[in-house]
Coordinates of C-alpha atoms (C1' of nucleotides) in Angstrom, one line a residue:
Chain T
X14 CA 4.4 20.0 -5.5
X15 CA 7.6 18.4 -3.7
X16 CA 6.7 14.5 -3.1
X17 CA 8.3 14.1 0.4
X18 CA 6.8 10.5 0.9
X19 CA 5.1 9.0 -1.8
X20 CA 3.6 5.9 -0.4
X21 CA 2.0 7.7 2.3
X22 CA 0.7 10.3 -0.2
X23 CA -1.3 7.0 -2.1
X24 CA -2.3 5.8 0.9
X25 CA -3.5 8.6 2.3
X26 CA -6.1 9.0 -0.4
X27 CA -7.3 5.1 0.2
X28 CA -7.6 6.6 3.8
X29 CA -10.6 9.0 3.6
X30 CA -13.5 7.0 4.5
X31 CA -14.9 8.7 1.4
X32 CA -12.9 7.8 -1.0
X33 CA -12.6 4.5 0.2
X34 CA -16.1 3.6 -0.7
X35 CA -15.7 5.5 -4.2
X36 CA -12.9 2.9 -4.7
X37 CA -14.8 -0.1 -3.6
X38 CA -17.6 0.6 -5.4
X39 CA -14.9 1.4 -8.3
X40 CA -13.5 -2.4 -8.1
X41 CA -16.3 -3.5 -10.0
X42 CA -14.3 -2.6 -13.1
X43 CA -16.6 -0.2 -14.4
X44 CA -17.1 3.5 -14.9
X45 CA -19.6 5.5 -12.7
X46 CA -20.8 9.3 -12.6
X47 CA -19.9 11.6 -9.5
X48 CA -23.4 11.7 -8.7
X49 CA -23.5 7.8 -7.8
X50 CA -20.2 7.8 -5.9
X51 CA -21.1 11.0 -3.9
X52 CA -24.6 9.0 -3.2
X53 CA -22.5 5.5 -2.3
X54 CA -20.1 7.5 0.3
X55 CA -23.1 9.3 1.7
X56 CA -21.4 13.0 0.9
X57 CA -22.8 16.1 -0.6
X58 CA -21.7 16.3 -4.9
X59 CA -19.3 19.3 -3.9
X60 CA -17.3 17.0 -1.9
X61 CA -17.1 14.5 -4.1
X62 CA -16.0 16.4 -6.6
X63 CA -13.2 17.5 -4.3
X64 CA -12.4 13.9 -3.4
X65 CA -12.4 13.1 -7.2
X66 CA -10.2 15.7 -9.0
X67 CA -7.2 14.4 -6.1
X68 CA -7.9 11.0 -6.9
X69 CA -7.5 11.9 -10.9
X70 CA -4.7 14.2 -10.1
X71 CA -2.7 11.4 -8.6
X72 CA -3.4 8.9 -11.2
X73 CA -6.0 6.5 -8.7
X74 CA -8.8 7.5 -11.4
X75 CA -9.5 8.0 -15.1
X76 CA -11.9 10.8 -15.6
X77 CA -14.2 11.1 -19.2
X78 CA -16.7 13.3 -19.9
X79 CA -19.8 12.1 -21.5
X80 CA -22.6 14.9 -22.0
X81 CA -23.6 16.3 -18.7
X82 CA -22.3 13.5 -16.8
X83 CA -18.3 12.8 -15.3
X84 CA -17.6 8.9 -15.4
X85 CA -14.7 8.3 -13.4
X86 CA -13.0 4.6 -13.2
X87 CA -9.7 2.8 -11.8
X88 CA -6.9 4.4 -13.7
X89 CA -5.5 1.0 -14.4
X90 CA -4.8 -2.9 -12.3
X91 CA -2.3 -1.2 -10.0
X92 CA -4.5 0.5 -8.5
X93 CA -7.4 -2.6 -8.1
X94 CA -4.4 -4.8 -7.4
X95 CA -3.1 -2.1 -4.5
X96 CA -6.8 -1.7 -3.1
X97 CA -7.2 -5.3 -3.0
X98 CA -4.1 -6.5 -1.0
X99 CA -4.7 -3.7 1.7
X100 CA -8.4 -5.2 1.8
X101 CA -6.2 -8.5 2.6
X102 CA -4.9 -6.9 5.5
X103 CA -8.3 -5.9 6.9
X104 CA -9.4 -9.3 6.5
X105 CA -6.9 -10.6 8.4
X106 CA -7.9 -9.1 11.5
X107 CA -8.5 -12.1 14.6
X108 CA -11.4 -9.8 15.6
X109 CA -14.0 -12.5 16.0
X110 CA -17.5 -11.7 16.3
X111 CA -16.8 -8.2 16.2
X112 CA -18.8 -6.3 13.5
X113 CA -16.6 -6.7 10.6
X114 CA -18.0 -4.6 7.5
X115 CA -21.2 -6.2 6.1
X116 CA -19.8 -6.4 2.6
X117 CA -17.1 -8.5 4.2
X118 CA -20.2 -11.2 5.1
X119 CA -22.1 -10.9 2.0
X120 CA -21.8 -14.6 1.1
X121 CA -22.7 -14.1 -2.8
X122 CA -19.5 -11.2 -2.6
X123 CA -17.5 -14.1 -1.3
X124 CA -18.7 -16.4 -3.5
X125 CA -18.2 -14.9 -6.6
X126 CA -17.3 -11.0 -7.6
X127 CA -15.4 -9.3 -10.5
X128 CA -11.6 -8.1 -9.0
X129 CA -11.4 -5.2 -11.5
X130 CA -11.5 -7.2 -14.2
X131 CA -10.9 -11.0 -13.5
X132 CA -13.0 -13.4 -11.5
X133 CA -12.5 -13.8 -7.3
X134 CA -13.7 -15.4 -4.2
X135 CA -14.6 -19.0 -4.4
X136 CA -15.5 -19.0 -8.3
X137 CA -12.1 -17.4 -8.9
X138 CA -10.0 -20.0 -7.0
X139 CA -11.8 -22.6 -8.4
X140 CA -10.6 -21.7 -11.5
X141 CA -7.7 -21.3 -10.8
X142 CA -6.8 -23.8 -8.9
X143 CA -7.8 -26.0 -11.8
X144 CA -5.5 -24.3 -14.2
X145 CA -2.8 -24.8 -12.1
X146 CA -3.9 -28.9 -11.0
X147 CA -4.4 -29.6 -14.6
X148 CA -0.6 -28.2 -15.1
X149 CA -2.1 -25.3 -17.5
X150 CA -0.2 -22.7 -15.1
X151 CA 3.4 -22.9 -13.7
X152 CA 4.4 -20.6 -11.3
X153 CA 6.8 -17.9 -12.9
X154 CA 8.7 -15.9 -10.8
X155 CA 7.2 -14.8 -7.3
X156 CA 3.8 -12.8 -8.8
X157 CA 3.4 -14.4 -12.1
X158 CA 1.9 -17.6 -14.0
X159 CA 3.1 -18.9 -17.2
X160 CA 0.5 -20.6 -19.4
X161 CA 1.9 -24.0 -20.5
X162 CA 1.4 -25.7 -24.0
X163 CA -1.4 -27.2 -22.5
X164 CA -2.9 -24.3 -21.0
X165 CA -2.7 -22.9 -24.5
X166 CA -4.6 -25.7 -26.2
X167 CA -7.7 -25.4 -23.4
X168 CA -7.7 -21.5 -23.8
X169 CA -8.3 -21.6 -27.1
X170 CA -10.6 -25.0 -26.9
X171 CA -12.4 -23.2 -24.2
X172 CA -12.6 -20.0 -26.7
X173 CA -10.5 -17.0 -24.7
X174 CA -9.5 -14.6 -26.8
X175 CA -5.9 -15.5 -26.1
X176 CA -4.4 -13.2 -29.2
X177 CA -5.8 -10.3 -27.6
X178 CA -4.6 -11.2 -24.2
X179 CA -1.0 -11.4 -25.4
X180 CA -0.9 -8.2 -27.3
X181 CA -1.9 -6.4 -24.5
X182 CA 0.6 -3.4 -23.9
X183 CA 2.4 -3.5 -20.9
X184 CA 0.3 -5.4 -18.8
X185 CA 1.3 -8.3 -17.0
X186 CA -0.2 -11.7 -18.8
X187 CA -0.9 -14.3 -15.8
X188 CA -0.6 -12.3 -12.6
X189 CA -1.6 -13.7 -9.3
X190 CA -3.7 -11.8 -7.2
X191 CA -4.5 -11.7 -3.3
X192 CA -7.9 -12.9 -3.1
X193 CA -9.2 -11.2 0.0
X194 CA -12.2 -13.6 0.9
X195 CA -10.1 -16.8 0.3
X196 CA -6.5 -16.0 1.4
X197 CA -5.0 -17.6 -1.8
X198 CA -4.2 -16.0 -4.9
X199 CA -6.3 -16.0 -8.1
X200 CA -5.3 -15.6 -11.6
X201 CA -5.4 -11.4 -12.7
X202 CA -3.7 -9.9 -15.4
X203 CA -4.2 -9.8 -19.3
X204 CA -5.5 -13.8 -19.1
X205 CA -7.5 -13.1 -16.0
X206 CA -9.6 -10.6 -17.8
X207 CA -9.8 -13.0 -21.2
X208 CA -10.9 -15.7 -18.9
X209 CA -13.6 -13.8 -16.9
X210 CA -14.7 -12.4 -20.5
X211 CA -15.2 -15.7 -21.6
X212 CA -17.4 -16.7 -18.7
X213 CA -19.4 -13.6 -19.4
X214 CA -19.8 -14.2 -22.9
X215 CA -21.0 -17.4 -22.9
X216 CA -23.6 -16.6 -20.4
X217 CA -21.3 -18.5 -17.3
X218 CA -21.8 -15.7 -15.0
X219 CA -23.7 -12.4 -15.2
X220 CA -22.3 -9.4 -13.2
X221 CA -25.3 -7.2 -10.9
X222 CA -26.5 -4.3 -12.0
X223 CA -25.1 -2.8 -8.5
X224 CA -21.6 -3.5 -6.9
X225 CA -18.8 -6.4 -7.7
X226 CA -21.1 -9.3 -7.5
X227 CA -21.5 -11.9 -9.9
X228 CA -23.9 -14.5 -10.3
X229 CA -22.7 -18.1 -11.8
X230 CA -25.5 -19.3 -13.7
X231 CA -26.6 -23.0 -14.3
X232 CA -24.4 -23.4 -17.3
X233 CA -21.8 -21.4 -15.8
X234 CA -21.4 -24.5 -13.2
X235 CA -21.9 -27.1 -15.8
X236 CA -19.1 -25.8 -17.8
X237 CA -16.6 -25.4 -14.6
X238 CA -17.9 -29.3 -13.8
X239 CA -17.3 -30.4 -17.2
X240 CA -14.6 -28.0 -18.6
X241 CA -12.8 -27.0 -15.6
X242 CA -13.2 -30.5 -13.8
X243 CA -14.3 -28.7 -10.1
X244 CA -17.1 -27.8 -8.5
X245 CA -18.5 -25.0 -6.1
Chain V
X29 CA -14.7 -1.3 17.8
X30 CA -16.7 -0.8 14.9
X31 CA -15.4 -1.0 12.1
X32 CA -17.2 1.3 9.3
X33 CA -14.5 0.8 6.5
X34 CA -11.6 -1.2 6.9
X35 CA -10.2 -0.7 3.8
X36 CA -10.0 3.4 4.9
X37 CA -8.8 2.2 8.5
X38 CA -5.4 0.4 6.7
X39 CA -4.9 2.9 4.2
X40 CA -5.1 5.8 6.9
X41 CA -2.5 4.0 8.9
X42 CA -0.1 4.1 6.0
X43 CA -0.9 7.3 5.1
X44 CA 0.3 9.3 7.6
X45 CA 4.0 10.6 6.5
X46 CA 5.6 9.5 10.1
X47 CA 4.5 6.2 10.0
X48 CA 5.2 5.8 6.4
X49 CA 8.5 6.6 7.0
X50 CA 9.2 4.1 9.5
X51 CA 6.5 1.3 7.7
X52 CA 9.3 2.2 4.7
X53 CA 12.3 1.6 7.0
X54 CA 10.6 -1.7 8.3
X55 CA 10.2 -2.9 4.8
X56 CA 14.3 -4.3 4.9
X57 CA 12.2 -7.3 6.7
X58 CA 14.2 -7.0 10.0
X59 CA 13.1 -5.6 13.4
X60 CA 13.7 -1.9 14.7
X61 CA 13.4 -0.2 17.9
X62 CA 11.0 2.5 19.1
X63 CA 13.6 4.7 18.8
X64 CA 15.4 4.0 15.7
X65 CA 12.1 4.4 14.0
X66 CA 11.4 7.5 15.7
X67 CA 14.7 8.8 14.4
X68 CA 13.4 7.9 10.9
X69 CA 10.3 9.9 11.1
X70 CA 11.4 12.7 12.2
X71 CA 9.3 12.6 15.1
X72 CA 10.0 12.3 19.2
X73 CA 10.0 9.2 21.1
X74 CA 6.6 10.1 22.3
X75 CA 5.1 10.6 19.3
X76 CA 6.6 7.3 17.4
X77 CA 5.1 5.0 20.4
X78 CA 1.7 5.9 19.9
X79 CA 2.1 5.5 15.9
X80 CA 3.5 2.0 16.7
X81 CA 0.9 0.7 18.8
X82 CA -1.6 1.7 16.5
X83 CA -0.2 -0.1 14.5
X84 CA 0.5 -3.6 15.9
X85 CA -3.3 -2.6 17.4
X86 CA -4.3 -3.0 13.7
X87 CA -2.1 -5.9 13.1
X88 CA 0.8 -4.4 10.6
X89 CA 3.7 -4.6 13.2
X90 CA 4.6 -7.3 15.9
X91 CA 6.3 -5.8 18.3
X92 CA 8.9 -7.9 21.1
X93 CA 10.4 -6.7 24.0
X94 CA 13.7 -7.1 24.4
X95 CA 15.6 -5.7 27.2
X96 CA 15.1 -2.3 27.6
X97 CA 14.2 -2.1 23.9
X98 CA 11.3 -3.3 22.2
X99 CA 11.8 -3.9 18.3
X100 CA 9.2 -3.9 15.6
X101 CA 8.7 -5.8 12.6
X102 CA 6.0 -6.1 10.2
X103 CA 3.1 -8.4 11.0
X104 CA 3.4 -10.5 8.2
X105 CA 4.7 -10.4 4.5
X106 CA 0.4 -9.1 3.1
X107 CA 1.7 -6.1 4.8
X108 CA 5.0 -5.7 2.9
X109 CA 4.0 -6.8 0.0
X110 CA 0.4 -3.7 0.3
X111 CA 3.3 -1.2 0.9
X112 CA 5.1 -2.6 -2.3
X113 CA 2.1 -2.5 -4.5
X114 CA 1.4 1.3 -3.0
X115 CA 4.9 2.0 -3.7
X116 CA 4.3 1.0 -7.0
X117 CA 1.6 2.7 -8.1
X118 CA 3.4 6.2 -6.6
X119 CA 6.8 5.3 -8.4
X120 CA 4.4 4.7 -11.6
X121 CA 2.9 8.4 -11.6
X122 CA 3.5 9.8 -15.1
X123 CA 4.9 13.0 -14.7
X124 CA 7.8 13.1 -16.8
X125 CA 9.4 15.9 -16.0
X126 CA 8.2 16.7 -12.6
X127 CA 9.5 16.7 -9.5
X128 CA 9.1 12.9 -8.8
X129 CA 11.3 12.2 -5.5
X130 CA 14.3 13.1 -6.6
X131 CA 15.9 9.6 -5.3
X132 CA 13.9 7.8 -7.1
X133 CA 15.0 8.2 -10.4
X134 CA 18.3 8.6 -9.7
X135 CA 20.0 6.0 -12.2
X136 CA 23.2 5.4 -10.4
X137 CA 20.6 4.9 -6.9
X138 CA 18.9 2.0 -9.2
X139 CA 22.0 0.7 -10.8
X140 CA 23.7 0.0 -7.1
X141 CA 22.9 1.0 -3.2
X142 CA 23.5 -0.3 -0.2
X143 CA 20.1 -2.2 1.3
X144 CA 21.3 -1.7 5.2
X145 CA 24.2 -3.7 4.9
X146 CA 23.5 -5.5 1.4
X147 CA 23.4 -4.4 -2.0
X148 CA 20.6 -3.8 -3.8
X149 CA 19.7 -2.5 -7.5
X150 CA 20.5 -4.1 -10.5
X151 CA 23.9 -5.7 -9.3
X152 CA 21.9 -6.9 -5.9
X153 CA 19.7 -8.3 -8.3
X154 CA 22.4 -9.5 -10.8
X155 CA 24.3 -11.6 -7.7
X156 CA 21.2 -12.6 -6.6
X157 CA 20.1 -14.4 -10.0
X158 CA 23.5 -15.7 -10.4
X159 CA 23.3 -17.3 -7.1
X160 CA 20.0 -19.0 -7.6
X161 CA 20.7 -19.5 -11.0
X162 CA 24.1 -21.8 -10.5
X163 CA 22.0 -23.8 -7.6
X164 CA 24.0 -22.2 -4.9
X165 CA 20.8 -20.6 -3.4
X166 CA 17.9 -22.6 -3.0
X167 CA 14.4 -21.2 -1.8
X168 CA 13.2 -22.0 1.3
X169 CA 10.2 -20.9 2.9
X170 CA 8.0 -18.1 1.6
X171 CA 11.3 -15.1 2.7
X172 CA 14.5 -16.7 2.9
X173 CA 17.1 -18.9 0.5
X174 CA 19.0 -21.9 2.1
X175 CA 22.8 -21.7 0.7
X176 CA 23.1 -25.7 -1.4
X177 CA 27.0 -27.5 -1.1
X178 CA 28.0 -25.6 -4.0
X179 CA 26.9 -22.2 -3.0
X180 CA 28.9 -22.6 0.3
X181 CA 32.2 -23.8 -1.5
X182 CA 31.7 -20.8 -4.1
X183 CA 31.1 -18.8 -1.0
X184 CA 34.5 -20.0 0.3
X185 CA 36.3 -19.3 -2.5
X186 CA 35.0 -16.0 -3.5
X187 CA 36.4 -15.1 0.3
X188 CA 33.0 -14.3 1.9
X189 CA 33.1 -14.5 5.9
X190 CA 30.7 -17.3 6.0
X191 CA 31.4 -18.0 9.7
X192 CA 30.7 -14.7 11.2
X193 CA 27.5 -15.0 9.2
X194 CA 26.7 -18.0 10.4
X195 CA 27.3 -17.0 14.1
X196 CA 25.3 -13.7 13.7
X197 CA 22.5 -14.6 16.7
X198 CA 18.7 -14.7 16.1
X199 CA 19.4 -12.8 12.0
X200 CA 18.0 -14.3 9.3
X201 CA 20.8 -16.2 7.6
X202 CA 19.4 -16.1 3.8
X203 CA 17.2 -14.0 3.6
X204 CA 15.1 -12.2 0.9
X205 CA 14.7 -8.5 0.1
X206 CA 12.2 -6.9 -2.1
X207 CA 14.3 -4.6 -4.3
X208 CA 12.0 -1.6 -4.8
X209 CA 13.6 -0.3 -8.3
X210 CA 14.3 -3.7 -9.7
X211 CA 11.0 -5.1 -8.3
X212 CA 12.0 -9.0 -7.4
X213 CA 13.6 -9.7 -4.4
X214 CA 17.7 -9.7 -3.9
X215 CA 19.7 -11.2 -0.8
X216 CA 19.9 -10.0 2.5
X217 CA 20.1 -11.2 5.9
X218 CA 23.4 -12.2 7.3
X219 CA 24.9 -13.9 4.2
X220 CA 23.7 -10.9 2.0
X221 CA 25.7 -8.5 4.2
X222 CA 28.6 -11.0 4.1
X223 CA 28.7 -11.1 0.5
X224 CA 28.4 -7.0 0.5
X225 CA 31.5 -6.7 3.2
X226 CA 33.4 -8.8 0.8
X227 CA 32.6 -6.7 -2.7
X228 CA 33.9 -3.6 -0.7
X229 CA 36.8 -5.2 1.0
X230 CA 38.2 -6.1 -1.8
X231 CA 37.7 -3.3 -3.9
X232 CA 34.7 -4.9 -6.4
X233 CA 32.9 -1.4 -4.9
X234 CA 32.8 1.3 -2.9
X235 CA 29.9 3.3 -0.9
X236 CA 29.8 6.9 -2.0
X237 CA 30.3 9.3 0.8
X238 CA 26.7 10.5 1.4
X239 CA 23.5 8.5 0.3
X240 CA 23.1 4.7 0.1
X241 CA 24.4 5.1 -3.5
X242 CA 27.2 2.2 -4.4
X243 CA 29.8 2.3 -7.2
X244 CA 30.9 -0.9 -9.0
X245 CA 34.6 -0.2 -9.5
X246 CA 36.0 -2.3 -12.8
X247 CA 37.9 -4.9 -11.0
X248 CA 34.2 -5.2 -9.3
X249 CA 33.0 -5.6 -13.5
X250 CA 35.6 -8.7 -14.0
X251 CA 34.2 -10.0 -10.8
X252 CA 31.0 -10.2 -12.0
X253 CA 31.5 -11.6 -15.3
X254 CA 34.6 -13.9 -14.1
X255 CA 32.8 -15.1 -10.6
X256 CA 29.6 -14.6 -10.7
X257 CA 29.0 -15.4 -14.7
X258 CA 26.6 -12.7 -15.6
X259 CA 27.2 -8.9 -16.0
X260 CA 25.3 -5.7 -15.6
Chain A
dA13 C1' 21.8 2.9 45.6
dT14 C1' 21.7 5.9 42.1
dA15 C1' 21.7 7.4 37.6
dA16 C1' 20.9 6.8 32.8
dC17 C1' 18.2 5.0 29.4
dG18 C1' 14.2 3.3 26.6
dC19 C1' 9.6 3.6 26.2
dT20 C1' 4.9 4.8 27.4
dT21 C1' 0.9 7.6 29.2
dC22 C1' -1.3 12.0 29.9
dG23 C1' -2.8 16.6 28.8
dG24 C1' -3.2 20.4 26.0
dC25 C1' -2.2 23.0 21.8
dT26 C1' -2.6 23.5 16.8
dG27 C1' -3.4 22.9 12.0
dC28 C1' -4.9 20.3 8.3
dG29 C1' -8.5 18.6 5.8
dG30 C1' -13.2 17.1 5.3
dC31 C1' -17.7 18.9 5.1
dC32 C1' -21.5 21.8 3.5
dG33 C1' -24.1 26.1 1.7
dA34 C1' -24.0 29.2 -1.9
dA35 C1' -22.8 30.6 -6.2
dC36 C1' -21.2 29.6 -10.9
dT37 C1' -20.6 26.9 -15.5
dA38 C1' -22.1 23.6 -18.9
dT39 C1' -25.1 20.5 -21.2
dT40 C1' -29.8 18.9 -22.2
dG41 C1' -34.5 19.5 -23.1
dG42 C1' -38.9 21.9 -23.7
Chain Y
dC22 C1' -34.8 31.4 -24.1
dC23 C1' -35.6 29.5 -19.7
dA24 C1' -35.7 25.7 -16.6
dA25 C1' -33.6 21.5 -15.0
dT26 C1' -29.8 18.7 -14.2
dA27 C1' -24.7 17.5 -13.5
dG28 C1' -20.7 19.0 -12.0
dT29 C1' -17.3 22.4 -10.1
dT30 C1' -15.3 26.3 -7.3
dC31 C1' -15.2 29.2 -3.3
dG32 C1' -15.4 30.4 1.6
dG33 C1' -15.9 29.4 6.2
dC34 C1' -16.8 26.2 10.0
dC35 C1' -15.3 22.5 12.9
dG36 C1' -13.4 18.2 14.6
dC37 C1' -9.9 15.0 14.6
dA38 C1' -5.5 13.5 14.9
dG39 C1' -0.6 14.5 15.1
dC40 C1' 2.6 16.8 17.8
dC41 C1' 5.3 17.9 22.0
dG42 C1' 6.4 18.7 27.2
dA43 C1' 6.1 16.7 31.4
dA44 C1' 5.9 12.8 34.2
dG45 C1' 5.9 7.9 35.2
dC46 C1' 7.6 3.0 34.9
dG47 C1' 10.7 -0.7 34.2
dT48 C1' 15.4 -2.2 32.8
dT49 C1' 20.4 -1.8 32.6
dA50 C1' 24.7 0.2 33.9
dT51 C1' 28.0 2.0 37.5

DNA sequence: ATAACGCTTCGGCTGCGGCCGAACTATTGG
DNA sequence: CCAATAGTTCGGCCGCAGCCGAAGCGTTAT
């Protein structure tokens, strides 16, 4: 297999109508069968499969097998991090009344949602933007954070599993993603995921049972009023 | 227009080969015309114009007539920075020892190329760094470096052409330039081709007859490390 | 004026790739 | 065992989109 053009090979994939549904339905971080991805991009199983296998075979998806079923997932942040900026892009269109995808309107999706792993829209800025206000985060570098001394003290006060953030592999600590509904980057990487599994933990914010939306719960906006010092 | 999925509507437009190509020759930041792209893909005249206005249709190129010509940019940096993060999720497949575009692991490619008319790779990046690092470059807006007091006496002295690069019409003066192997952005634009005419003229390197491959001679070594303060 | 050039529009050809039906494998459960 | 479920493979159909030749339009050069 000779790659002639590589970044029209990934993006071709992305550009099956198909496939791109798999892969939104994908960004909520978790694994799901063929079955429920063939149902989500309204094609037969056969196809699916099809569209599957290439998307493994080039490293988009993680395939495991688990009794009769396939659960396939995002292969890894690149690939949530890739799908979201070219969702940027299609926000960005001036179209104005036009009928822009309903997801795009969903106001809870905008409001908050999991980004792979880490919190976006509204609830994700907020946060973020307080980290960086309260001089928690510096910007490092063009696509990074750096968590200050202070930023350590309220991790750990705020009980992320910092420790396990940091001895996480190769991936990036404090990234900043393109947050698609508000324009502005939020905070990904190895800390983004600690964070948004903090809020989970504690009962904050519950994830769906279907698709990226979360729910902040009562408590979830006393602690961002009273930890975080913003609102929503 | 109805838009069903615009995540697969952007990814499509990237994923065909011939306007990858010229979405690829785009990425240096600076505007091309119809036919120069065309050139790039492979593809006739014909052809290229109907890729291009589908594509400032969908908002990824801004196109300006000029003359006879008409030049095409990229809309905005979202767009160069989605082709980036697709770039690097193709450059990040794991096959070790298959046939991964050959150019692309080419050491000698990533240690120094020509950019256009700048150099890029680790010794882009290495004069880059030591530019911004000695407060001769400054940053200024969200793409381009303003050259500081100092950096415009070191540029003297080093023998770089700063008036023709200041003359050069509408360019970008300062300008940055993601570097695709070393991932951060290097210096380009007028200045960054100034500073690359004077490594070749006076012998710090030398292009290699075919390819955009550069090679950093020795007296180009002590350069480094006597001028520049860093070394690679 | 006239020619050359750069680019676009139109029309028609062609091939790639997405789609499904049918058939096959594997796991689970009765 | 046999039936049901989940998934894959194979073969063939069909439409879309990319491609080019031809022709047209506006700009620049001579």
């Amino acid at each position: 297999m000779i790659t002639v053009n590589a970044l029209s090979e990934v993006a071709a994939l992305m550009g099956d109508p198909a496939r791109a549904a798999m892969l939104q339905l994908l960004m909520d971080g978790r694994a799901h069968t063929a079955s429920d991805l063939a149902l989500t991009a309204g094609i037969t199983a056969q196809t699916a499969s099809g569209h599957l296998s290439r998307m493994v075979e080039a490293n988009l998806l993680a395939a495991r097998a688990q009794g009769r079923n396939r659960f396939y997932r995002l292969a890894s942040t690149d690939v949530a991090h890739a799908i979201e900026s070219l969702m940027a892009l299609a926000g960005r269109r001036a179209e104005p009344a036009s009928k822009t995808a309903a997801w795009r309107r969903d106001p809870d999706l905008r409001f908050c949602r999991t980004c792979y792993d880490h919190l976006a829209g509204q609830v994700g800025i907020a946060v973020t933007d307080s980290l960086t206000q309260h001089g928690h985060l510096e910007p490092k570098g063009p696509r990074d954070w750096k968590l200050t001394g202070t930023g350590e003290l309220f991790c750990q006060r705020l009980g992320v599993d910092l420790a396990g953030a940091k001895k996480a592999g190769t991936r990036h600590f404090a990234r900043q993603c393109l947050d698609w509904s508000e324009r502005r980057p939020h905070i990904s990487g190895a800390l983004g995921a600690a964070i948004a599994d903090t809020f989970f933990k504690k009962g904050w914010a519950e994830r769906l049972r279907r698709g990226r939306t979360v729910r902040l719960t009562d408590s979830g906006r006393r602690a961002l009023s009273r930890d975080f010092g913003t609102s929503v």
